[in-house]
GROMACS .gro file of C-alpha atoms in nm:
model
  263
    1UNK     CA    1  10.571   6.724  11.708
    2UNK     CA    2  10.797   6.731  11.407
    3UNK     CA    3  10.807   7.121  11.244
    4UNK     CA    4  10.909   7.186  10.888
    5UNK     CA    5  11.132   7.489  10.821
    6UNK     CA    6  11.188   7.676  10.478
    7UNK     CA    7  11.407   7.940  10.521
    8UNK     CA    8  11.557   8.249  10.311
    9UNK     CA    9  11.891   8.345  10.468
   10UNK     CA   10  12.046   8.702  10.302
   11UNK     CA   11  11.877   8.584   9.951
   12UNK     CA   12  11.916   8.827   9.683
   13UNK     CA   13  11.847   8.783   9.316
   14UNK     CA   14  11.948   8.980   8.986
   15UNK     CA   15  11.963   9.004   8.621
   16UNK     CA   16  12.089   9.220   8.344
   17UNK     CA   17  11.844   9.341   8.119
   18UNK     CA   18  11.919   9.385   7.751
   19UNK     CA   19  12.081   9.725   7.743
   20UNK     CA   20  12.367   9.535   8.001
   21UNK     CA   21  12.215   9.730   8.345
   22UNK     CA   22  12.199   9.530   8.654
   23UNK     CA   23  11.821   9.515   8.795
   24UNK     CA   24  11.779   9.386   9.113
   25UNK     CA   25  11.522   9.203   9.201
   26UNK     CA   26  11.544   9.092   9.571
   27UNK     CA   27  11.799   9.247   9.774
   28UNK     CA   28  11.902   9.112  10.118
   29UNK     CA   29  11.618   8.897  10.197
   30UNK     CA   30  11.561   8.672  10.567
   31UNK     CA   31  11.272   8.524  10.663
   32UNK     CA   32  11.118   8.174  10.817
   33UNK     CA   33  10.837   7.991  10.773
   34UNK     CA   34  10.724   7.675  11.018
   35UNK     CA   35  10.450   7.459  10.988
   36UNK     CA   36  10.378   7.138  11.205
   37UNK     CA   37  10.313   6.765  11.069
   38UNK     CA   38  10.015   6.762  11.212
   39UNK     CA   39   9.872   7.075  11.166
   40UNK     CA   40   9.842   7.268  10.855
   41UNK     CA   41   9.964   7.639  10.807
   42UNK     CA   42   9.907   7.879  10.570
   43UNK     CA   43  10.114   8.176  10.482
   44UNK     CA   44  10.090   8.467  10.242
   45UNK     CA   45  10.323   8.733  10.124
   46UNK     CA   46  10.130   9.023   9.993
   47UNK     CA   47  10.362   9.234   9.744
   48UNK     CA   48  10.279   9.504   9.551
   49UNK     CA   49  10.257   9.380   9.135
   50UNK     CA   50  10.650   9.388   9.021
   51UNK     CA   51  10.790   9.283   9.332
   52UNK     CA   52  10.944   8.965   9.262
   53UNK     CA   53  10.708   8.750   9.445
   54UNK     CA   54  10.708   8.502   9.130
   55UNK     CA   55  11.069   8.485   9.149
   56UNK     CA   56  11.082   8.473   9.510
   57UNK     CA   57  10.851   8.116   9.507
   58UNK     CA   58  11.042   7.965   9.212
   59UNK     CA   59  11.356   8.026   9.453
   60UNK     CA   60  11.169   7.874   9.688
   61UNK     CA   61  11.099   7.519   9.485
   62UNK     CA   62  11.443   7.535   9.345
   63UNK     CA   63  11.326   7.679   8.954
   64UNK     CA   64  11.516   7.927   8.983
   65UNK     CA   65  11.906   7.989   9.127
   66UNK     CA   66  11.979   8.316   9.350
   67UNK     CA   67  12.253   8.424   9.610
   68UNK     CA   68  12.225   8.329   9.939
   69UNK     CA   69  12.062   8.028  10.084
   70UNK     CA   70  11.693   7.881  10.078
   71UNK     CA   71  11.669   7.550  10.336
   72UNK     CA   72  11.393   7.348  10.351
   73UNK     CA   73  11.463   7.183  10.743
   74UNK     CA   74  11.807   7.261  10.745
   75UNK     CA   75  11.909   7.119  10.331
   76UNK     CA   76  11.975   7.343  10.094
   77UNK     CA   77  11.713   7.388   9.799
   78UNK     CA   78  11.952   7.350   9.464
   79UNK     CA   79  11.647   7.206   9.253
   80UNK     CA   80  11.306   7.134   9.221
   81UNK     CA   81  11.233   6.870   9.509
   82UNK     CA   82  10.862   6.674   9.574
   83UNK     CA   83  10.870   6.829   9.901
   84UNK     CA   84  10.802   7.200   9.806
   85UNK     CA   85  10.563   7.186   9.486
   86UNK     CA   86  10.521   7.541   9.295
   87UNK     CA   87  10.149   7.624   9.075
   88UNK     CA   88  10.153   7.904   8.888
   89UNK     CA   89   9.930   8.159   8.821
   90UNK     CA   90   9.761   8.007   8.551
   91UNK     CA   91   9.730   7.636   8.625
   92UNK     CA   92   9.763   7.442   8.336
   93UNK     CA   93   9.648   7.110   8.238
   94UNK     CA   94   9.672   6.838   7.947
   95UNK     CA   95   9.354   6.872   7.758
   96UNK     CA   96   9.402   6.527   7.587
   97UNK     CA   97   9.393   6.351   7.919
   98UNK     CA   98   9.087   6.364   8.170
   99UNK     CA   99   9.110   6.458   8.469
  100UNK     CA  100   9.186   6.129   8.672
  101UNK     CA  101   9.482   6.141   8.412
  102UNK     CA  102   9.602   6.469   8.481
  103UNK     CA  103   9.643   6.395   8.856
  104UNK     CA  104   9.827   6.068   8.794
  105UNK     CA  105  10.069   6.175   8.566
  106UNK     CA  106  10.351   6.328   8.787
  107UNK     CA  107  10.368   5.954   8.973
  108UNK     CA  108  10.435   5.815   8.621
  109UNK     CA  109  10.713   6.055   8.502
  110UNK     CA  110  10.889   6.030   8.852
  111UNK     CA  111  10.848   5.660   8.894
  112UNK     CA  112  11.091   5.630   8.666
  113UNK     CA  113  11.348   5.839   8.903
  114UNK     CA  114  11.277   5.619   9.206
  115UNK     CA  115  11.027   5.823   9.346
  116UNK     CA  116  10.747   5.664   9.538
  117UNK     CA  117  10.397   5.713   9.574
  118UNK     CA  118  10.124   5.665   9.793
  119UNK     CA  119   9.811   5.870   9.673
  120UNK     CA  120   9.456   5.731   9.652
  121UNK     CA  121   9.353   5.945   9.298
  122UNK     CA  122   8.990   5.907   9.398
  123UNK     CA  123   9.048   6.041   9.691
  124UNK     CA  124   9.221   6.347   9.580
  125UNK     CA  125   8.979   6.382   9.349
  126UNK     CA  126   8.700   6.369   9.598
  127UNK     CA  127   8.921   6.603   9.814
  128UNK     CA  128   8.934   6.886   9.577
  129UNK     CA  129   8.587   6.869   9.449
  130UNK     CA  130   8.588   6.671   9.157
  131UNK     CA  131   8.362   6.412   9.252
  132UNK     CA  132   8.184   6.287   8.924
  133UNK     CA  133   8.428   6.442   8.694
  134UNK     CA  134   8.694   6.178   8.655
  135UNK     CA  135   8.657   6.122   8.285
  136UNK     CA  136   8.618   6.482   8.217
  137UNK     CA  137   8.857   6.579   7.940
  138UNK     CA  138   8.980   6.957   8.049
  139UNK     CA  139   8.973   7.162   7.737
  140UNK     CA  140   8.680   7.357   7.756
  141UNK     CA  141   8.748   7.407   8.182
  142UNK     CA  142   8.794   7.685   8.383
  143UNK     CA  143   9.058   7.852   8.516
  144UNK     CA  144   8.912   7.737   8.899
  145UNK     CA  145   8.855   7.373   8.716
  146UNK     CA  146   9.218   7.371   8.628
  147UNK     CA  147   9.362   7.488   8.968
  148UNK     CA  148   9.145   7.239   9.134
  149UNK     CA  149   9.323   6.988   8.917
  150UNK     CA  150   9.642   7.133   8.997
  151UNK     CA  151   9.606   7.118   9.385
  152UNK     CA  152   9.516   6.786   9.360
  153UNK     CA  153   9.794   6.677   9.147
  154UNK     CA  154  10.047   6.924   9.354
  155UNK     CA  155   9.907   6.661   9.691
  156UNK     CA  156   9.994   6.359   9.535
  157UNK     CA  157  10.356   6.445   9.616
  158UNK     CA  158  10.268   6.451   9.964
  159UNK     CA  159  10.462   6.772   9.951
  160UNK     CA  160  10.582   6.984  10.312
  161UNK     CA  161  10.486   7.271  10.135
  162UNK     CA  162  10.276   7.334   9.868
  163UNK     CA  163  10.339   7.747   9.672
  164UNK     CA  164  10.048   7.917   9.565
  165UNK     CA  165  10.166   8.215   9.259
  166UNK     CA  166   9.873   8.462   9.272
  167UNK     CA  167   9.612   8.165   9.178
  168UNK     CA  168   9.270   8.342   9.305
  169UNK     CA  169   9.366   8.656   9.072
  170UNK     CA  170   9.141   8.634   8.787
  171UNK     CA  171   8.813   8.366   8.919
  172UNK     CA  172   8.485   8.526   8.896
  173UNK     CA  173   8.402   8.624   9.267
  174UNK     CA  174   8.177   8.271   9.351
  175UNK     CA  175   8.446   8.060   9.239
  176UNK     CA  176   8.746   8.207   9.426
  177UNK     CA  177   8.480   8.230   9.731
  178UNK     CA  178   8.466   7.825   9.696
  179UNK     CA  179   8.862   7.820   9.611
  180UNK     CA  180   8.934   8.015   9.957
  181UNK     CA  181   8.716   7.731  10.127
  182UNK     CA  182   8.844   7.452   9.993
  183UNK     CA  183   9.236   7.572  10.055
  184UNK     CA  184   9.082   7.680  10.446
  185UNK     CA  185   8.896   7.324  10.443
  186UNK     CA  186   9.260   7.170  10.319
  187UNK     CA  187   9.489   7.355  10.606
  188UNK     CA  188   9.277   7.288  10.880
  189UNK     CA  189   9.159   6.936  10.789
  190UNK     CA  190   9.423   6.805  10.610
  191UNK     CA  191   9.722   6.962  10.787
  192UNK     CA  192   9.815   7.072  10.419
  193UNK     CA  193  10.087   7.343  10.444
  194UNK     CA  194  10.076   7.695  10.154
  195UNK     CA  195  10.275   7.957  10.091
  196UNK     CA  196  10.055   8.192   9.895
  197UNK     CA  197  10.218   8.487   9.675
  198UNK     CA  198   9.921   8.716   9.623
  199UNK     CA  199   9.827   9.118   9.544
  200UNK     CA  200   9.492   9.076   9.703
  201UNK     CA  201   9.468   9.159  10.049
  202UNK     CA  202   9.136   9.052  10.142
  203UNK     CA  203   9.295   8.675   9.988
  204UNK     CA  204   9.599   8.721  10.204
  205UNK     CA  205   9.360   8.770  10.556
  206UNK     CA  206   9.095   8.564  10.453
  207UNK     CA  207   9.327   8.260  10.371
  208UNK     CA  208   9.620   8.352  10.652
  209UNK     CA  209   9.774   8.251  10.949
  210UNK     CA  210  10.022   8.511  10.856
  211UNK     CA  211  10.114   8.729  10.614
  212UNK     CA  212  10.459   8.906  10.532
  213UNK     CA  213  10.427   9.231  10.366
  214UNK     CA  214  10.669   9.261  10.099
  215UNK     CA  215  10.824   9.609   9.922
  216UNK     CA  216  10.972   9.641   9.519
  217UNK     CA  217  11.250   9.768   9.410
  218UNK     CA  218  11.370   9.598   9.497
  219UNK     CA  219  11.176   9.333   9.687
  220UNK     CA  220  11.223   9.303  10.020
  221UNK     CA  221  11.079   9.201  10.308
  222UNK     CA  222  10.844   9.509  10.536
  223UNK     CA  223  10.664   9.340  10.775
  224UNK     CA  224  10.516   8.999  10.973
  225UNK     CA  225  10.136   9.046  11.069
  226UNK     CA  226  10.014   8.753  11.258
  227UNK     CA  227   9.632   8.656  11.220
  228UNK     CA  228   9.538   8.568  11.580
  229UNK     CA  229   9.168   8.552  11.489
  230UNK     CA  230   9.190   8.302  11.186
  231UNK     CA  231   8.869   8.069  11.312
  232UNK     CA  232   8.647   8.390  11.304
  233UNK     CA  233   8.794   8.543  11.040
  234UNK     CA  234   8.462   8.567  10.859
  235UNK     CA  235   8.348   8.760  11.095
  236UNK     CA  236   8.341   9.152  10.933
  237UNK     CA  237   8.479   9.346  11.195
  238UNK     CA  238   8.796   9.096  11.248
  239UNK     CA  239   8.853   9.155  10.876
  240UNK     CA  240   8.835   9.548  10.904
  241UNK     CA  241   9.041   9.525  11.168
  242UNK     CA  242   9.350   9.330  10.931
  243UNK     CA  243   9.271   9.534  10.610
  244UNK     CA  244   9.314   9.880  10.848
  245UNK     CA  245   9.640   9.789  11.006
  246UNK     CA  246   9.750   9.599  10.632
  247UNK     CA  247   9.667   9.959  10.481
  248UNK     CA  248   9.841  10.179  10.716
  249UNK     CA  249  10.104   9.987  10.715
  250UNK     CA  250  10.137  10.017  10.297
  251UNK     CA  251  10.074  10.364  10.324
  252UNK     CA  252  10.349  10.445  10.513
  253UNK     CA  253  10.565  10.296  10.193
  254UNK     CA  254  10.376  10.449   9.926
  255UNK     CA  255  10.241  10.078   9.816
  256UNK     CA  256   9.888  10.129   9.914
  257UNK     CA  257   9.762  10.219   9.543
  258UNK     CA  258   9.967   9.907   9.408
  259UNK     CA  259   9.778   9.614   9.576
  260UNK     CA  260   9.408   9.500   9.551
  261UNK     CA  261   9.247   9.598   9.850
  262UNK     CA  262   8.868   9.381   9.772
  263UNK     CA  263   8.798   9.117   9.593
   0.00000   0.00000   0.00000
């Protein structure tokens, strides 16, 4: 079994802000996360808002420079690579194209770098619940219509990882309750590999095989809680259990009033 390894080794990150002080972002940063060919993994870090988080995953798919090292299986991530794809919080599309279009455009613009491609579209489509909506131009869509798009378009890399920045935040309950099953349906099924950067812990246990919790100012890493029960983790009492020990924990640090605790 082949693993795949990103890694943050001593990764700290700073700017100066317009009166010339230093802020500090992320300070002093180590962490690993693993996830096998052939089985899917999913990973949250669950940060308080104004943590870095969004910084920390644009590190991660090479957006964004930062001292120390991030390694994706041993290379070091200097810029944005297939391999690690990032989707922000607000997924965007291209309303003059449908949606078919949407999903095929990153294997045009990077065909022309050498890139290769192997995606089906209509089977990404099908995967992600777009069935029937292949001509649909996405003006007038959703913000769970758009990420939908988005995850599909972010597998036709056929990425090793694929970062998720806060994307459940603002859908209506019954669409991020169909979101959270089709990214489940996606890691278990599909072997397909997230890193999700959220403020929501029922997301981060619902969604998790583990979760770091992560501190601000500045942002560094607390904790690694590992979901043993993620095939029942419907099941209430499992999920009382996660949310108890995930609020103690915050507690402790005076962070428990600066994440979402439901949905």
């Amino acid at each position: 079994m082949r693993e795949n390894i990103l890694e943050i080794k001593n990764l700290s990150k700073s700017y100066y802000n317009d009166s010339g002080t230093r802020q500090i972002v992320l300070e002093g940063m180590n962490f690993q996360i693993k996830s096998d060919e052939n089985a899917g993994s999913f990973v949250s870090i669950l940060a308080p808002f104004g943590s870095g988080k969004t910084t920390l995953l644009k590190i991660f798919a090479g957006l964004e420079n930062s001292e120390g090292k991030v390694c994706l299986n041993g290379k070091r991530i200097t810029e944005p690579t297939g391999e690690i794809i990032y989707i922000p919080e607000q997924s965007s599309s291209f309303p003059w194209l449908n949606v078919k279009e949407n999903i095929e455009l990153p294997s045009k613009l990077y065909k022309r770098g050498g890139k290769k491609f192997t995606f089906n579209v209509n089977e990404l489509i099908n995967l992600v619940g777009l069935s029937g909506y292949e001509n649909f131009y996405t003006s007038s869509s959703t913000s769970g219509f758009r990420l939908r798009i988005a995850i599909a378009r972010a597998l036709s890399f056929d990425p090793k990882f694929i970062l998720l920045d806060d994307v459940l935040k603002n859908l209506d309950g019954e669409t991020r309750s169909e979101l959270i099953e089709l990214l489940r349906v996606l890691t278990a099924e599909k072997n397909i590999s997230f890193l999700l950067a959220t403020t929501n812990i029922s997301d981060a246990i619902l969604l998790s095989h583990k979760i770091f919790l992560m501190r601000k100012n500045p942002g560094q890493i607390l904790k690694e809680i590992e979901i043993t029960e993620y095939s029942q983790i419907h099941n209430s009492e499992i999920i009382t259990k996660y949310k108890n020990e995930i609020e103690i924990e915050l507690k402790s640090h005076g962070m428990f009033h600066s994440v979402l605790v439901s949905p």
